[in-house]
Amino acid sequence: MQGERLDKAFFEADPLLVAQNLLGKVIVRQFDDHSKKRYRISETEAYRGEDDLACHAAKGRTARTEVMYHAGGKVYVYLVYGMYWMLNFVTSGFNYPAAVLIRSAGEITGPGRLGRELQLDKTFYGEDLYDSLRIWVEDEGREAPVFIATPRIGIDYAGEWAKKEWRFVLG
DNA sequence: GTAAGGATTGGC
DNA sequence: CCAATCCTTACT
């Protein structure tokens, strides 16, 4: 059970497309003891541009959001509620801030639990998905899965932007 | 410097 | 319903 590591062209695209295309793809995590675990992505959310009030980049380019302005293919992690590391993949091209949040994968439900399962921490900020030995994403060559779109979770503060159906769930 | 709040979870 | 827990951002 192995596939091709996703490349530059995959991530340097619009986050709405990347979020949809990531469904069914497989996160591979290689731990310090060289053991590997694989997690099939089942739920994603897109965050796109400074206009998107739910996107962290709505506050502009800061130390925290810097990596979102990089070209697609890097990891964006941040600590939320002082406890949970959220896993995101940067998308789009240089200087356009966008990312996809992985909300569920494998048997793990919920982004906080996923971050704990993957043993994420601040050292994953900016990790390059194209050459990392710790985390990357593979395409096992399966058919594109069926999915549904819904509003994003936990961003009620974003006003009209909270209504956009930028969350995608296998189904 | 200080304060407010969060892309969540689990326990009461 | 609400506390945990700490980083980021904004600013009386």
PDB file of C-alpha atoms (C1' of nucleotides) in Angstrom:
ATOM      1  CA  MET A   1       0.000   0.000   0.000  1.00  0.00           C
ATOM      2  CA  GLN A   2       1.938   2.953  -1.299  1.00  0.00           C
ATOM      3  CA  GLY A   3       1.472   5.800  -3.752  1.00  0.00           C
ATOM      4  CA  GLU A   4       3.100   8.774  -5.404  1.00  0.00           C
ATOM      5  CA  ARG A   5       3.965  11.752  -3.261  1.00  0.00           C
ATOM      6  CA  LEU A   6       1.803  14.720  -4.281  1.00  0.00           C
ATOM      7  CA  ASP A   7       3.765  17.333  -6.193  1.00  0.00           C
ATOM      8  CA  LYS A   8       4.052  21.068  -6.696  1.00  0.00           C
ATOM      9  CA  ALA A   9       1.303  21.268  -9.296  1.00  0.00           C
ATOM     10  CA  PHE A  10      -1.154  19.667  -6.865  1.00  0.00           C
ATOM     11  CA  PHE A  11      -0.662  22.218  -4.096  1.00  0.00           C
ATOM     12  CA  GLU A  12      -0.013  25.349  -6.183  1.00  0.00           C
ATOM     13  CA  ALA A  13      -3.692  25.550  -7.059  1.00  0.00           C
ATOM     14  CA  ASP A  14      -6.793  27.223  -5.643  1.00  0.00           C
ATOM     15  CA  PRO A  15      -7.430  26.022  -2.066  1.00  0.00           C
ATOM     16  CA  LEU A  16     -11.049  25.146  -2.902  1.00  0.00           C
ATOM     17  CA  LEU A  17      -9.812  22.679  -5.512  1.00  0.00           C
ATOM     18  CA  VAL A  18      -6.966  21.400  -3.356  1.00  0.00           C
ATOM     19  CA  ALA A  19      -9.346  20.847  -0.436  1.00  0.00           C
ATOM     20  CA  GLN A  20     -11.614  18.746  -2.667  1.00  0.00           C
ATOM     21  CA  ASN A  21      -8.755  16.900  -4.341  1.00  0.00           C
ATOM     22  CA  LEU A  22      -7.162  16.012  -0.979  1.00  0.00           C
ATOM     23  CA  LEU A  23     -10.171  13.883  -0.034  1.00  0.00           C
ATOM     24  CA  GLY A  24      -9.147  10.245  -0.336  1.00  0.00           C
ATOM     25  CA  LYS A  25      -5.442  11.115  -0.462  1.00  0.00           C
ATOM     26  CA  VAL A  26      -3.190   9.684   2.240  1.00  0.00           C
ATOM     27  CA  ILE A  27      -1.166  11.533   4.875  1.00  0.00           C
ATOM     28  CA  VAL A  28       1.988   9.578   5.671  1.00  0.00           C
ATOM     29  CA  ARG A  29       3.680  10.279   8.991  1.00  0.00           C
ATOM     30  CA  GLN A  30       7.090   8.787   9.734  1.00  0.00           C
ATOM     31  CA  PHE A  31       7.941   8.993  13.425  1.00  0.00           C
ATOM     32  CA  ASP A  32      11.327   9.324  15.104  1.00  0.00           C
ATOM     33  CA  ASP A  33      11.557   5.537  15.526  1.00  0.00           C
ATOM     34  CA  HIS A  34      11.092   5.238  11.720  1.00  0.00           C
ATOM     35  CA  SER A  35       7.669   3.627  12.089  1.00  0.00           C
ATOM     36  CA  LYS A  36       5.120   4.932   9.602  1.00  0.00           C
ATOM     37  CA  LYS A  37       1.384   5.453   9.790  1.00  0.00           C
ATOM     38  CA  ARG A  38      -1.028   6.284   6.987  1.00  0.00           C
ATOM     39  CA  TYR A  39      -4.237   8.299   7.260  1.00  0.00           C
ATOM     40  CA  ARG A  40      -6.806   8.655   4.465  1.00  0.00           C
ATOM     41  CA  ILE A  41      -8.115  12.221   4.424  1.00  0.00           C
ATOM     42  CA  SER A  42     -11.885  12.422   4.931  1.00  0.00           C
ATOM     43  CA  GLU A  43     -12.638  16.052   5.833  1.00  0.00           C
ATOM     44  CA  THR A  44     -11.033  19.361   4.749  1.00  0.00           C
ATOM     45  CA  GLU A  45     -11.654  23.103   4.826  1.00  0.00           C
ATOM     46  CA  ALA A  46     -10.334  25.850   2.537  1.00  0.00           C
ATOM     47  CA  TYR A  47      -9.100  29.241   3.769  1.00  0.00           C
ATOM     48  CA  ARG A  48      -8.412  31.722   1.008  1.00  0.00           C
ATOM     49  CA  GLY A  49      -6.951  35.234   0.907  1.00  0.00           C
ATOM     50  CA  GLU A  50      -6.959  38.329   3.129  1.00  0.00           C
ATOM     51  CA  ASP A  51     -10.591  39.070   2.258  1.00  0.00           C
ATOM     52  CA  ASP A  52     -11.746  35.789   3.822  1.00  0.00           C
ATOM     53  CA  LEU A  53     -12.498  36.875   7.398  1.00  0.00           C
ATOM     54  CA  ALA A  54     -12.186  33.278   8.600  1.00  0.00           C
ATOM     55  CA  CYS A  55      -8.645  33.037   7.190  1.00  0.00           C
ATOM     56  CA  HIS A  56      -5.845  33.922   9.600  1.00  0.00           C
ATOM     57  CA  ALA A  57      -4.355  36.046   6.825  1.00  0.00           C
ATOM     58  CA  ALA A  58      -7.332  38.412   7.192  1.00  0.00           C
ATOM     59  CA  LYS A  59      -5.122  40.030   9.867  1.00  0.00           C
ATOM     60  CA  GLY A  60      -2.388  40.478   7.278  1.00  0.00           C
ATOM     61  CA  ARG A  61       1.132  39.182   6.919  1.00  0.00           C
ATOM     62  CA  THR A  62       2.492  38.386  10.395  1.00  0.00           C
ATOM     63  CA  ALA A  63       5.014  35.941  11.840  1.00  0.00           C
ATOM     64  CA  ARG A  64       2.158  33.470  12.267  1.00  0.00           C
ATOM     65  CA  THR A  65       0.650  33.809   8.785  1.00  0.00           C
ATOM     66  CA  GLU A  66       3.938  34.199   6.877  1.00  0.00           C
ATOM     67  CA  VAL A  67       4.029  30.636   5.594  1.00  0.00           C
ATOM     68  CA  MET A  68       0.547  31.006   4.097  1.00  0.00           C
ATOM     69  CA  TYR A  69       2.069  33.539   1.690  1.00  0.00           C
ATOM     70  CA  HIS A  70       4.596  31.005   0.455  1.00  0.00           C
ATOM     71  CA  ALA A  71       4.030  28.855  -2.613  1.00  0.00           C
ATOM     72  CA  GLY A  72       1.889  25.759  -2.050  1.00  0.00           C
ATOM     73  CA  GLY A  73       3.324  22.558  -0.610  1.00  0.00           C
ATOM     74  CA  LYS A  74       4.312  23.524   2.922  1.00  0.00           C
ATOM     75  CA  VAL A  75       2.842  22.709   6.309  1.00  0.00           C
ATOM     76  CA  TYR A  76       1.096  25.432   8.310  1.00  0.00           C
ATOM     77  CA  VAL A  77       0.536  24.463  11.943  1.00  0.00           C
ATOM     78  CA  TYR A  78      -0.740  26.632  14.770  1.00  0.00           C
ATOM     79  CA  LEU A  79      -1.810  26.086  18.346  1.00  0.00           C
ATOM     80  CA  VAL A  80      -5.459  26.727  19.100  1.00  0.00           C
ATOM     81  CA  TYR A  81      -7.064  27.041  22.556  1.00  0.00           C
ATOM     82  CA  GLY A  82      -3.606  26.524  24.036  1.00  0.00           C
ATOM     83  CA  MET A  83      -3.827  22.775  23.427  1.00  0.00           C
ATOM     84  CA  TYR A  84      -4.343  21.583  19.894  1.00  0.00           C
ATOM     85  CA  TRP A  85      -2.036  21.754  16.879  1.00  0.00           C
ATOM     86  CA  MET A  86      -4.067  22.228  13.678  1.00  0.00           C
ATOM     87  CA  LEU A  87      -2.642  20.679  10.510  1.00  0.00           C
ATOM     88  CA  ASN A  88      -2.890  22.747   7.329  1.00  0.00           C
ATOM     89  CA  PHE A  89      -1.276  22.523   3.898  1.00  0.00           C
ATOM     90  CA  VAL A  90      -0.339  25.768   2.152  1.00  0.00           C
ATOM     91  CA  THR A  91      -1.790  26.160  -1.356  1.00  0.00           C
ATOM     92  CA  SER A  92      -1.722  28.610  -4.277  1.00  0.00           C
ATOM     93  CA  GLY A  93       1.274  30.595  -5.520  1.00  0.00           C
ATOM     94  CA  PHE A  94       3.813  32.916  -3.875  1.00  0.00           C
ATOM     95  CA  ASN A  95       2.343  35.970  -2.107  1.00  0.00           C
ATOM     96  CA  TYR A  96      -1.250  34.729  -2.145  1.00  0.00           C
ATOM     97  CA  PRO A  97      -2.197  33.495   1.362  1.00  0.00           C
ATOM     98  CA  ALA A  98      -4.221  30.297   1.339  1.00  0.00           C
ATOM     99  CA  ALA A  99      -4.290  26.921   3.056  1.00  0.00           C
ATOM    100  CA  VAL A 100      -6.358  23.801   3.596  1.00  0.00           C
ATOM    101  CA  LEU A 101      -7.147  22.570   7.115  1.00  0.00           C
ATOM    102  CA  ILE A 102      -7.256  18.807   7.582  1.00  0.00           C
ATOM    103  CA  ARG A 103     -10.173  18.173   9.935  1.00  0.00           C
ATOM    104  CA  SER A 104     -10.290  14.358   9.849  1.00  0.00           C
ATOM    105  CA  ALA A 105      -8.203  11.499   8.478  1.00  0.00           C
ATOM    106  CA  GLY A 106      -7.949   7.760   9.001  1.00  0.00           C
ATOM    107  CA  GLU A 107      -9.972   6.719  12.016  1.00  0.00           C
ATOM    108  CA  ILE A 108      -9.294  10.052  13.694  1.00  0.00           C
ATOM    109  CA  THR A 109     -12.205  12.493  13.916  1.00  0.00           C
ATOM    110  CA  GLY A 110     -11.530  16.138  14.666  1.00  0.00           C
ATOM    111  CA  PRO A 111      -8.527  18.351  13.850  1.00  0.00           C
ATOM    112  CA  GLY A 112      -7.361  18.574  17.470  1.00  0.00           C
ATOM    113  CA  ARG A 113      -7.274  14.823  17.872  1.00  0.00           C
ATOM    114  CA  LEU A 114      -5.523  14.453  14.516  1.00  0.00           C
ATOM    115  CA  GLY A 115      -2.762  16.859  15.559  1.00  0.00           C
ATOM    116  CA  ARG A 116      -2.299  14.877  18.769  1.00  0.00           C
ATOM    117  CA  GLU A 117      -2.247  11.554  16.891  1.00  0.00           C
ATOM    118  CA  LEU A 118       0.365  12.890  14.446  1.00  0.00           C
ATOM    119  CA  GLN A 119       2.418  14.324  17.325  1.00  0.00           C
ATOM    120  CA  LEU A 120       2.578  17.744  15.710  1.00  0.00           C
ATOM    121  CA  ASP A 121       4.315  20.709  17.290  1.00  0.00           C
ATOM    122  CA  LYS A 122       5.781  24.079  16.298  1.00  0.00           C
ATOM    123  CA  THR A 123       8.744  22.444  14.551  1.00  0.00           C
ATOM    124  CA  PHE A 124       6.366  21.377  11.760  1.00  0.00           C
ATOM    125  CA  TYR A 125       5.699  25.020  10.841  1.00  0.00           C
ATOM    126  CA  GLY A 126       6.974  25.481   7.267  1.00  0.00           C
ATOM    127  CA  GLU A 127       7.834  21.786   6.754  1.00  0.00           C
ATOM    128  CA  ASP A 128       8.208  21.072   3.030  1.00  0.00           C
ATOM    129  CA  LEU A 129       5.833  18.337   1.841  1.00  0.00           C
ATOM    130  CA  TYR A 130       8.023  17.603  -1.177  1.00  0.00           C
ATOM    131  CA  ASP A 131      11.111  16.465   0.710  1.00  0.00           C
ATOM    132  CA  SER A 132      10.123  15.994   4.359  1.00  0.00           C
ATOM    133  CA  LEU A 133      11.035  12.680   5.981  1.00  0.00           C
ATOM    134  CA  ARG A 134       8.406  13.233   8.692  1.00  0.00           C
ATOM    135  CA  ILE A 135       5.182  14.064   6.862  1.00  0.00           C
ATOM    136  CA  TRP A 136       3.911  14.062   3.295  1.00  0.00           C
ATOM    137  CA  VAL A 137       0.827  13.191   1.225  1.00  0.00           C
ATOM    138  CA  GLU A 138       0.438  10.361  -1.284  1.00  0.00           C
ATOM    139  CA  ASP A 139      -1.986   9.622  -4.097  1.00  0.00           C
ATOM    140  CA  GLU A 140      -2.815   5.925  -4.243  1.00  0.00           C
ATOM    141  CA  GLY A 141      -4.323   6.342  -7.681  1.00  0.00           C
ATOM    142  CA  ARG A 142      -7.896   5.737  -6.655  1.00  0.00           C
ATOM    143  CA  GLU A 143     -10.909   7.160  -8.390  1.00  0.00           C
ATOM    144  CA  ALA A 144     -12.022  10.622  -7.226  1.00  0.00           C
ATOM    145  CA  PRO A 145     -14.341  10.053  -4.239  1.00  0.00           C
ATOM    146  CA  VAL A 146     -17.857  11.430  -3.794  1.00  0.00           C
ATOM    147  CA  PHE A 147     -18.065  14.295  -1.331  1.00  0.00           C
ATOM    148  CA  ILE A 148     -20.397  16.966   0.009  1.00  0.00           C
ATOM    149  CA  ALA A 149     -19.787  20.669   0.747  1.00  0.00           C
ATOM    150  CA  THR A 150     -20.925  22.463   3.916  1.00  0.00           C
ATOM    151  CA  PRO A 151     -20.116  25.703   5.770  1.00  0.00           C
ATOM    152  CA  ARG A 152     -16.834  25.716   7.704  1.00  0.00           C
ATOM    153  CA  ILE A 153     -16.850  24.856  11.409  1.00  0.00           C
ATOM    154  CA  GLY A 154     -16.113  27.109  14.375  1.00  0.00           C
ATOM    155  CA  ILE A 155     -15.785  30.420  12.537  1.00  0.00           C
ATOM    156  CA  ASP A 156     -19.062  32.164  13.353  1.00  0.00           C
ATOM    157  CA  TYR A 157     -17.100  35.378  13.928  1.00  0.00           C
ATOM    158  CA  ALA A 158     -16.460  35.586  10.161  1.00  0.00           C
ATOM    159  CA  GLY A 159     -19.896  37.009   9.287  1.00  0.00           C
ATOM    160  CA  GLU A 160     -20.935  36.375   5.689  1.00  0.00           C
ATOM    161  CA  TRP A 161     -17.769  34.343   5.111  1.00  0.00           C
ATOM    162  CA  ALA A 162     -19.010  31.769   7.618  1.00  0.00           C
ATOM    163  CA  LYS A 163     -21.780  30.871   5.179  1.00  0.00           C
ATOM    164  CA  LYS A 164     -19.507  29.833   2.342  1.00  0.00           C
ATOM    165  CA  GLU A 165     -19.524  26.089   1.777  1.00  0.00           C
ATOM    166  CA  TRP A 166     -15.778  25.619   1.881  1.00  0.00           C
ATOM    167  CA  ARG A 167     -15.794  22.474   4.049  1.00  0.00           C
ATOM    168  CA  PHE A 168     -15.648  19.174   2.199  1.00  0.00           C
ATOM    169  CA  VAL A 169     -16.512  15.761   3.618  1.00  0.00           C
ATOM    170  CA  LEU A 170     -16.296  12.311   2.063  1.00  0.00           C
ATOM    171  CA  GLY A 171     -19.709  10.980   1.408  1.00  0.00           C
TER     172      GLY A 171
ATOM    173  C1'  DG B   1       3.083  45.652  29.521  1.00  0.00           C
ATOM    174  C1'  DT B   2      -1.617  43.934  29.595  1.00  0.00           C
ATOM    175  C1'  DA B   3      -5.814  41.979  27.977  1.00  0.00           C
ATOM    176  C1'  DA B   4      -8.861  39.335  24.973  1.00  0.00           C
ATOM    177  C1'  DG B   5      -9.949  35.507  22.435  1.00  0.00           C
ATOM    178  C1'  DG B   6      -9.423  31.385  19.591  1.00  0.00           C
ATOM    179  C1'  DA B   7     -10.220  26.888  12.441  1.00  0.00           C
ATOM    180  C1'  DT B   8     -11.384  22.242  19.950  1.00  0.00           C
ATOM    181  C1'  DT B   9     -12.235  18.788  23.105  1.00  0.00           C
ATOM    182  C1'  DG B  10     -13.944  16.389  27.011  1.00  0.00           C
ATOM    183  C1'  DG B  11     -16.014  16.429  31.386  1.00  0.00           C
ATOM    184  C1'  DC B  12     -19.868  17.864  34.500  1.00  0.00           C
TER     185       DC B  12
ATOM    186  C1'  DC C   1     -22.984  24.251  30.017  1.00  0.00           C
ATOM    187  C1'  DC C   2     -18.013  25.419  30.617  1.00  0.00           C
ATOM    188  C1'  DA C   3     -12.982  24.953  31.836  1.00  0.00           C
ATOM    189  C1'  DA C   4      -8.447  23.745  30.034  1.00  0.00           C
ATOM    190  C1'  DT C   5      -4.188  26.251  28.487  1.00  0.00           C
ATOM    191  C1'  DC C   6      -0.992  29.319  25.944  1.00  0.00           C
ATOM    192  C1'  DC C   7       0.032  31.801  21.817  1.00  0.00           C
ATOM    193  C1'  DT C   8      -0.990  35.722  18.880  1.00  0.00           C
ATOM    194  C1'  DT C   9      -2.657  40.058  18.204  1.00  0.00           C
ATOM    195  C1'  DA C  10      -4.241  44.630  19.534  1.00  0.00           C
ATOM    196  C1'  DC C  11      -3.936  48.336  22.292  1.00  0.00           C
ATOM    197  C1'  DT C  12      -6.495  51.610  27.567  1.00  0.00           C
TER     198       DT C  12
END
